[in-house]
PDB file of C-alpha atoms in Angstrom:
ATOM      1  CA  UNK A 471      16.059  -6.144  -4.204  1.00 88.00           C
ATOM      2  CA  UNK A 472      14.135  -3.660  -6.309  1.00 93.00           C
ATOM      3  CA  UNK A 473      14.058  -0.024  -5.196  1.00 96.00           C
ATOM      4  CA  UNK A 474      12.053   3.052  -6.131  1.00 97.00           C
ATOM      5  CA  UNK A 475      13.482   6.503  -5.435  1.00 98.00           C
ATOM      6  CA  UNK A 476      11.517   9.739  -5.069  1.00 98.00           C
ATOM      7  CA  UNK A 477      12.592  13.298  -4.211  1.00 98.00           C
ATOM      8  CA  UNK A 478      11.980  13.985  -0.506  1.00 98.00           C
ATOM      9  CA  UNK A 479      10.011  17.149  -1.149  1.00 97.00           C
ATOM     10  CA  UNK A 480       8.335  19.199  -3.867  1.00 98.00           C
ATOM     11  CA  UNK A 481       6.991  22.717  -3.433  1.00 97.00           C
ATOM     12  CA  UNK A 482       4.344  24.269  -5.657  1.00 97.00           C
ATOM     13  CA  UNK A 483       2.291  27.448  -5.718  1.00 97.00           C
ATOM     14  CA  UNK A 484      -1.520  27.190  -5.753  1.00 97.00           C
ATOM     15  CA  UNK A 485      -2.831  26.789  -9.285  1.00 97.00           C
ATOM     16  CA  UNK A 486       0.524  25.646 -10.646  1.00 97.00           C
ATOM     17  CA  UNK A 487       1.658  22.197 -11.775  1.00 98.00           C
ATOM     18  CA  UNK A 488       3.510  19.807  -9.485  1.00 98.00           C
ATOM     19  CA  UNK A 489       5.489  16.896 -10.900  1.00 98.00           C
ATOM     20  CA  UNK A 490       6.696  14.067  -8.683  1.00 98.00           C
ATOM     21  CA  UNK A 491       9.151  11.555 -10.094  1.00 98.00           C
ATOM     22  CA  UNK A 492       9.751   7.927  -9.175  1.00 98.00           C
ATOM     23  CA  UNK A 493      12.902   6.226 -10.441  1.00 98.00           C
ATOM     24  CA  UNK A 494      13.604   2.520 -10.701  1.00 97.00           C
ATOM     25  CA  UNK A 495      15.471   0.154 -12.992  1.00 96.00           C
ATOM     26  CA  UNK A 496      13.367  -0.431 -16.123  1.00 96.00           C
ATOM     27  CA  UNK A 497      10.334   0.894 -14.259  1.00 97.00           C
ATOM     28  CA  UNK A 498       8.665   1.556 -17.599  1.00 96.00           C
ATOM     29  CA  UNK A 499       8.379  -2.209 -18.068  1.00 95.00           C
ATOM     30  CA  UNK A 500       6.203  -2.442 -14.972  1.00 94.00           C
ATOM     31  CA  UNK A 501       2.913  -0.801 -14.040  1.00 96.00           C
ATOM     32  CA  UNK A 502       3.162   2.079 -11.571  1.00 97.00           C
ATOM     33  CA  UNK A 503       0.573   3.279  -9.083  1.00 97.00           C
ATOM     34  CA  UNK A 504       0.524   6.393  -6.912  1.00 98.00           C
ATOM     35  CA  UNK A 505      -0.910   6.904  -3.431  1.00 98.00           C
ATOM     36  CA  UNK A 506      -1.703  10.077  -1.506  1.00 98.00           C
ATOM     37  CA  UNK A 507      -1.463  10.134   2.285  1.00 98.00           C
ATOM     38  CA  UNK A 508      -2.504  13.096   4.387  1.00 98.00           C
ATOM     39  CA  UNK A 509      -1.351  13.420   8.023  1.00 96.00           C
ATOM     40  CA  UNK A 510      -3.095  10.976  10.324  1.00 95.00           C
ATOM     41  CA  UNK A 511      -4.965   9.310   7.457  1.00 97.00           C
ATOM     42  CA  UNK A 512      -4.675   6.088   5.480  1.00 98.00           C
ATOM     43  CA  UNK A 513      -3.243   6.136   1.958  1.00 98.00           C
ATOM     44  CA  UNK A 514      -5.566   6.727  -0.989  1.00 98.00           C
ATOM     45  CA  UNK A 515      -4.968   5.384  -4.496  1.00 98.00           C
ATOM     46  CA  UNK A 516      -4.799   8.285  -6.977  1.00 98.00           C
ATOM     47  CA  UNK A 517      -3.531   6.599 -10.151  1.00 97.00           C
ATOM     48  CA  UNK A 518      -2.961   2.993 -11.243  1.00 96.00           C
ATOM     49  CA  UNK A 519      -1.721   1.105 -14.314  1.00 95.00           C
ATOM     50  CA  UNK A 520       0.513   4.098 -15.013  1.00 96.00           C
ATOM     51  CA  UNK A 521      -2.189   6.568 -16.055  1.00 95.00           C
ATOM     52  CA  UNK A 522      -5.641   5.459 -14.910  1.00 96.00           C
ATOM     53  CA  UNK A 523      -7.642   7.253 -12.211  1.00 97.00           C
ATOM     54  CA  UNK A 524      -9.992   5.526  -9.753  1.00 95.00           C
ATOM     55  CA  UNK A 525     -13.500   6.902  -9.583  1.00 94.00           C
ATOM     56  CA  UNK A 526     -13.680   9.994  -7.429  1.00 95.00           C
ATOM     57  CA  UNK A 527     -10.113  11.131  -8.077  1.00 97.00           C
ATOM     58  CA  UNK A 528     -10.010  14.595  -9.679  1.00 97.00           C
ATOM     59  CA  UNK A 529      -8.845  14.928 -13.280  1.00 97.00           C
ATOM     60  CA  UNK A 530      -5.970  17.165 -12.166  1.00 97.00           C
ATOM     61  CA  UNK A 531      -4.118  14.001 -11.107  1.00 98.00           C
ATOM     62  CA  UNK A 532      -2.392  12.209 -13.999  1.00 98.00           C
ATOM     63  CA  UNK A 533       0.352   9.641 -14.323  1.00 97.00           C
ATOM     64  CA  UNK A 534       2.915   8.519 -16.863  1.00 97.00           C
ATOM     65  CA  UNK A 535       5.638   5.879 -16.953  1.00 98.00           C
ATOM     66  CA  UNK A 536       8.490   5.375 -19.400  1.00 97.00           C
ATOM     67  CA  UNK A 537      12.086   4.238 -19.306  1.00 97.00           C
ATOM     68  CA  UNK A 538      13.262   4.335 -15.710  1.00 98.00           C
ATOM     69  CA  UNK A 539      10.859   7.003 -14.447  1.00 98.00           C
ATOM     70  CA  UNK A 540       7.214   7.242 -13.500  1.00 98.00           C
ATOM     71  CA  UNK A 541       5.729  10.680 -12.941  1.00 98.00           C
ATOM     72  CA  UNK A 542       2.669  11.914 -11.060  1.00 98.00           C
ATOM     73  CA  UNK A 543       1.494  15.300 -12.274  1.00 98.00           C
ATOM     74  CA  UNK A 544      -0.907  17.489 -10.341  1.00 98.00           C
ATOM     75  CA  UNK A 545      -2.303  20.230 -12.561  1.00 97.00           C
ATOM     76  CA  UNK A 546      -3.836  23.310 -10.987  1.00 97.00           C
ATOM     77  CA  UNK A 547      -2.616  22.240  -7.546  1.00 97.00           C
ATOM     78  CA  UNK A 548      -4.925  23.061  -4.651  1.00 97.00           C
ATOM     79  CA  UNK A 549      -4.187  23.472  -0.970  1.00 97.00           C
ATOM     80  CA  UNK A 550      -6.014  20.192  -0.311  1.00 97.00           C
ATOM     81  CA  UNK A 551      -3.388  18.376  -2.390  1.00 98.00           C
ATOM     82  CA  UNK A 552      -0.737  18.980   0.266  1.00 98.00           C
ATOM     83  CA  UNK A 553       0.234  15.467   1.356  1.00 98.00           C
ATOM     84  CA  UNK A 554       2.819  12.708   1.105  1.00 98.00           C
ATOM     85  CA  UNK A 555       2.829  10.801  -2.181  1.00 98.00           C
ATOM     86  CA  UNK A 556       4.182   7.296  -2.762  1.00 98.00           C
ATOM     87  CA  UNK A 557       4.759   5.451  -6.009  1.00 98.00           C
ATOM     88  CA  UNK A 558       4.440   1.684  -6.105  1.00 97.00           C
ATOM     89  CA  UNK A 559       5.243  -1.156  -8.490  1.00 96.00           C
ATOM     90  CA  UNK A 560       5.265  -4.942  -8.417  1.00 91.00           C
ATOM     91  CA  UNK A 561       8.567  -6.730  -8.825  1.00 88.00           C
ATOM     92  CA  UNK A 562       8.551 -10.469  -9.458  1.00 85.00           C
ATOM     93  CA  UNK A 563      11.420 -11.029  -7.002  1.00 85.00           C
ATOM     94  CA  UNK A 564      10.689  -8.450  -4.310  1.00 85.00           C
ATOM     95  CA  UNK A 565       6.895  -8.216  -4.376  1.00 87.00           C
ATOM     96  CA  UNK A 566       5.218  -4.861  -3.932  1.00 91.00           C
ATOM     97  CA  UNK A 567       7.715  -2.029  -3.708  1.00 95.00           C
ATOM     98  CA  UNK A 568       6.834   1.450  -2.507  1.00 97.00           C
ATOM     99  CA  UNK A 569       8.852   4.519  -3.319  1.00 98.00           C
ATOM    100  CA  UNK A 570      10.632   6.522  -0.631  1.00 98.00           C
ATOM    101  CA  UNK A 571       7.848   9.108  -0.553  1.00 98.00           C
ATOM    102  CA  UNK A 572       7.574  12.788  -1.496  1.00 98.00           C
ATOM    103  CA  UNK A 573       6.120  15.533   0.656  1.00 98.00           C
ATOM    104  CA  UNK A 574       4.221  18.028  -1.488  1.00 98.00           C
ATOM    105  CA  UNK A 575       3.936  21.506   0.003  1.00 98.00           C
ATOM    106  CA  UNK A 576       1.548  24.033  -1.472  1.00 97.00           C
ATOM    107  CA  UNK A 577       3.008  27.444  -0.711  1.00 92.00           C
TER     108      UNK A 577
ATOM    109  CA  UNK B1469     -19.836   1.291   1.449  1.00 94.00           C
ATOM    110  CA  UNK B1470     -16.539  -0.554   1.170  1.00 95.00           C
ATOM    111  CA  UNK B1471     -14.941  -0.808   4.599  1.00 97.00           C
ATOM    112  CA  UNK B1472     -11.900  -2.468   6.142  1.00 98.00           C
ATOM    113  CA  UNK B1473     -11.439  -2.430   9.915  1.00 98.00           C
ATOM    114  CA  UNK B1474      -8.252  -3.692  11.543  1.00 98.00           C
ATOM    115  CA  UNK B1475      -7.978  -4.841  15.136  1.00 98.00           C
ATOM    116  CA  UNK B1476      -5.584  -6.653  17.428  1.00 98.00           C
ATOM    117  CA  UNK B1477      -2.743  -4.172  17.699  1.00 97.00           C
ATOM    118  CA  UNK B1478      -1.005  -3.415  20.965  1.00 97.00           C
ATOM    119  CA  UNK B1479       2.187  -3.635  22.964  1.00 98.00           C
ATOM    120  CA  UNK B1480       4.204  -6.839  22.783  1.00 98.00           C
ATOM    121  CA  UNK B1481       7.679  -7.783  23.972  1.00 98.00           C
ATOM    122  CA  UNK B1482      10.482  -8.659  21.555  1.00 98.00           C
ATOM    123  CA  UNK B1483      10.233 -12.316  20.600  1.00 98.00           C
ATOM    124  CA  UNK B1484       6.514 -12.352  21.243  1.00 98.00           C
ATOM    125  CA  UNK B1485       3.551 -12.977  18.973  1.00 98.00           C
ATOM    126  CA  UNK B1486       0.464 -11.056  17.954  1.00 98.00           C
ATOM    127  CA  UNK B1487      -2.444 -11.710  15.608  1.00 98.00           C
ATOM    128  CA  UNK B1488      -4.078  -8.909  13.677  1.00 98.00           C
ATOM    129  CA  UNK B1489      -7.520  -9.143  12.118  1.00 98.00           C
ATOM    130  CA  UNK B1490      -9.179  -7.184   9.350  1.00 98.00           C
ATOM    131  CA  UNK B1491     -12.958  -7.247   8.946  1.00 98.00           C
ATOM    132  CA  UNK B1492     -14.199  -6.469   5.442  1.00 98.00           C
ATOM    133  CA  UNK B1493     -17.639  -5.286   4.371  1.00 98.00           C
ATOM    134  CA  UNK B1494     -19.371  -3.675   1.416  1.00 97.00           C
ATOM    135  CA  UNK B1495     -17.803  -5.852  -1.297  1.00 97.00           C
ATOM    136  CA  UNK B1496     -17.357  -9.501  -2.303  1.00 97.00           C
ATOM    137  CA  UNK B1497     -14.345 -10.286  -0.124  1.00 97.00           C
ATOM    138  CA  UNK B1498     -13.734 -13.718  -1.623  1.00 97.00           C
ATOM    139  CA  UNK B1499     -13.095 -12.262  -5.083  1.00 95.00           C
ATOM    140  CA  UNK B1500     -10.132 -10.150  -4.044  1.00 96.00           C
ATOM    141  CA  UNK B1501      -6.462 -10.488  -3.286  1.00 96.00           C
ATOM    142  CA  UNK B1502      -5.776  -8.860   0.087  1.00 97.00           C
ATOM    143  CA  UNK B1503      -2.583  -7.262   1.336  1.00 97.00           C
ATOM    144  CA  UNK B1504      -0.967  -6.045   4.541  1.00 98.00           C
ATOM    145  CA  UNK B1505       1.132  -2.871   4.470  1.00 98.00           C
ATOM    146  CA  UNK B1506       2.903  -1.289   7.427  1.00 98.00           C
ATOM    147  CA  UNK B1507       4.267   2.134   8.261  1.00 98.00           C
ATOM    148  CA  UNK B1508       6.665   2.848  11.088  1.00 98.00           C
ATOM    149  CA  UNK B1509       5.776   6.127  12.853  1.00 95.00           C
ATOM    150  CA  UNK B1510       6.999   9.035  10.729  1.00 95.00           C
ATOM    151  CA  UNK B1511       8.334   6.713   8.021  1.00 97.00           C
ATOM    152  CA  UNK B1512       7.262   5.475   4.586  1.00 97.00           C
ATOM    153  CA  UNK B1513       5.056   2.615   3.463  1.00 98.00           C
ATOM    154  CA  UNK B1514       6.382  -0.960   3.493  1.00 97.00           C
ATOM    155  CA  UNK B1515       4.550  -3.878   1.934  1.00 97.00           C
ATOM    156  CA  UNK B1516       4.260  -6.873   4.270  1.00 98.00           C
ATOM    157  CA  UNK B1517       2.554  -9.511   2.159  1.00 97.00           C
ATOM    158  CA  UNK B1518      -0.438 -10.725   0.178  1.00 96.00           C
ATOM    159  CA  UNK B1519      -2.938 -13.530   0.001  1.00 97.00           C
ATOM    160  CA  UNK B1520      -4.573 -14.312  -3.309  1.00 95.00           C
ATOM    161  CA  UNK B1521      -8.140 -15.532  -3.730  1.00 94.00           C
ATOM    162  CA  UNK B1522      -9.569 -19.039  -3.931  1.00 93.00           C
ATOM    163  CA  UNK B1523      -9.301 -19.108  -7.726  1.00 94.00           C
ATOM    164  CA  UNK B1524      -5.573 -18.608  -7.245  1.00 92.00           C
ATOM    165  CA  UNK B1525      -5.375 -21.186  -4.478  1.00 95.00           C
ATOM    166  CA  UNK B1526      -4.980 -18.680  -1.643  1.00 94.00           C
ATOM    167  CA  UNK B1527      -1.251 -18.461  -2.409  1.00 95.00           C
ATOM    168  CA  UNK B1528       0.773 -15.977  -0.394  1.00 96.00           C
ATOM    169  CA  UNK B1529       3.801 -13.750  -0.907  1.00 94.00           C
ATOM    170  CA  UNK B1530       5.838 -11.995   1.771  1.00 96.00           C
ATOM    171  CA  UNK B1531       8.402  -9.245   2.020  1.00 95.00           C
ATOM    172  CA  UNK B1532      11.882 -10.535   2.778  1.00 94.00           C
ATOM    173  CA  UNK B1533      11.841  -8.685   6.120  1.00 96.00           C
ATOM    174  CA  UNK B1534       8.967 -10.783   7.485  1.00 97.00           C
ATOM    175  CA  UNK B1535       9.230 -14.050   5.559  1.00 97.00           C
ATOM    176  CA  UNK B1536       9.343 -17.020   7.908  1.00 97.00           C
ATOM    177  CA  UNK B1537       7.991 -14.978  10.838  1.00 98.00           C
ATOM    178  CA  UNK B1538       4.634 -13.657   9.604  1.00 98.00           C
ATOM    179  CA  UNK B1539       1.718 -15.654   8.201  1.00 98.00           C
ATOM    180  CA  UNK B1540      -1.202 -14.206   6.250  1.00 98.00           C
ATOM    181  CA  UNK B1541      -4.475 -16.096   6.164  1.00 98.00           C
ATOM    182  CA  UNK B1542      -8.106 -15.412   5.369  1.00 98.00           C
ATOM    183  CA  UNK B1543     -11.544 -16.772   6.130  1.00 98.00           C
ATOM    184  CA  UNK B1544     -13.881 -15.965   3.264  1.00 97.00           C
ATOM    185  CA  UNK B1545     -16.885 -17.226   5.239  1.00 97.00           C
ATOM    186  CA  UNK B1546     -16.216 -14.484   7.795  1.00 98.00           C
ATOM    187  CA  UNK B1547     -15.012 -11.825   5.341  1.00 98.00           C
ATOM    188  CA  UNK B1548     -11.853 -11.614   7.395  1.00 98.00           C
ATOM    189  CA  UNK B1549      -8.125 -11.300   6.822  1.00 98.00           C
ATOM    190  CA  UNK B1550      -5.470 -12.166   9.400  1.00 98.00           C
ATOM    191  CA  UNK B1551      -1.812 -11.489  10.052  1.00 98.00           C
ATOM    192  CA  UNK B1552      -0.067 -13.803  12.510  1.00 98.00           C
ATOM    193  CA  UNK B1553       3.162 -12.166  13.626  1.00 98.00           C
ATOM    194  CA  UNK B1554       5.758 -14.291  15.422  1.00 98.00           C
ATOM    195  CA  UNK B1555       9.286 -13.654  16.681  1.00 98.00           C
ATOM    196  CA  UNK B1556       8.551  -9.953  16.747  1.00 98.00           C
ATOM    197  CA  UNK B1557      11.409  -7.480  16.659  1.00 98.00           C
ATOM    198  CA  UNK B1558      11.558  -3.831  17.705  1.00 98.00           C
ATOM    199  CA  UNK B1559      11.805  -2.890  14.030  1.00 98.00           C
ATOM    200  CA  UNK B1560       8.338  -4.398  13.457  1.00 98.00           C
ATOM    201  CA  UNK B1561       6.851  -1.461  15.383  1.00 98.00           C
ATOM    202  CA  UNK B1562       4.444   0.209  12.960  1.00 98.00           C
ATOM    203  CA  UNK B1563       0.904   0.949  11.967  1.00 98.00           C
ATOM    204  CA  UNK B1564      -0.404  -2.093  10.100  1.00 98.00           C
ATOM    205  CA  UNK B1565      -2.941  -1.547   7.326  1.00 98.00           C
ATOM    206  CA  UNK B1566      -4.993  -4.132   5.498  1.00 98.00           C
ATOM    207  CA  UNK B1567      -5.766  -3.217   1.902  1.00 98.00           C
ATOM    208  CA  UNK B1568      -7.882  -4.577  -0.916  1.00 98.00           C
ATOM    209  CA  UNK B1569      -6.143  -5.285  -4.200  1.00 95.00           C
ATOM    210  CA  UNK B1570      -7.768  -4.213  -7.440  1.00 92.00           C
ATOM    211  CA  UNK B1571      -6.334  -6.377 -10.201  1.00 89.00           C
ATOM    212  CA  UNK B1572      -6.810  -5.850 -13.924  1.00 84.00           C
ATOM    213  CA  UNK B1573      -4.757  -5.943 -17.073  1.00 79.00           C
ATOM    214  CA  UNK B1574      -2.081  -8.021 -15.404  1.00 79.00           C
ATOM    215  CA  UNK B1575      -1.393  -5.642 -12.537  1.00 86.00           C
ATOM    216  CA  UNK B1576      -2.774  -4.925  -9.089  1.00 91.00           C
ATOM    217  CA  UNK B1577      -3.042  -1.798  -6.991  1.00 95.00           C
ATOM    218  CA  UNK B1578      -4.432  -1.205  -3.504  1.00 97.00           C
ATOM    219  CA  UNK B1579      -7.722   0.613  -3.919  1.00 96.00           C
ATOM    220  CA  UNK B1580      -9.154   0.467  -0.414  1.00 97.00           C
ATOM    221  CA  UNK B1581      -7.321   0.716   2.915  1.00 98.00           C
ATOM    222  CA  UNK B1582      -8.305   0.257   6.526  1.00 98.00           C
ATOM    223  CA  UNK B1583      -7.606   2.841   9.202  1.00 97.00           C
ATOM    224  CA  UNK B1584      -4.629   0.896  10.554  1.00 97.00           C
ATOM    225  CA  UNK B1585      -3.760  -0.647  13.905  1.00 98.00           C
ATOM    226  CA  UNK B1586      -0.611   0.160  15.874  1.00 98.00           C
ATOM    227  CA  UNK B1587       1.779  -2.584  16.896  1.00 98.00           C
ATOM    228  CA  UNK B1588       4.502  -1.612  19.355  1.00 98.00           C
ATOM    229  CA  UNK B1589       7.313  -4.048  20.036  1.00 98.00           C
ATOM    230  CA  UNK B1590       9.176  -3.016  23.158  1.00 97.00           C
ATOM    231  CA  UNK B1591      10.424  -4.402  26.450  1.00 96.00           C
TER     232      UNK B1591
END
């Protein structure tokens, strides 16, 4: 089955850039999406089709996908960005696959 | 306002059955693929399955972990999505979310989520 691997945690200072990686076999050949989930809340889509943002998502969130790695970048990180982040891709054999999740801490 | 509201969660014994519902409003439900995603307490997200729309013959896909036990259905006349869960196991304990799929350019992502309903499988 297809798997997506993320680092368990990422720490970032306010105003700095946070990068969260998502690794999977030939992930660059698929479209990747990213979701943000704050404690006690439902997930929210922050990027889709590798690098598109839904309406209402701040410009500081951007995505990229190439080779075996997709990356979510948060520029000018704010305290409100502290959350769990999950990547996601569709695999023809497995269906939707979510990454293992990354906890972003804004120190 | 786009809204998804799940209901039907609760405590059920191993081997039992439960049916979850998801009421949709604020958008044309019949146009969209709809998915179920679950999250065990303190754990990550796990996709459960999907139903496509009428144009795509309401076909369904399931995660290997639930295939043959869970059934996803929908009633477009009631703007409702359902998840029939049979032969439940303790490892099915989780918050269950319904989510709307936004599909374009050959890919789909989940752009609207309900608040979730908790299913606890325990004796």
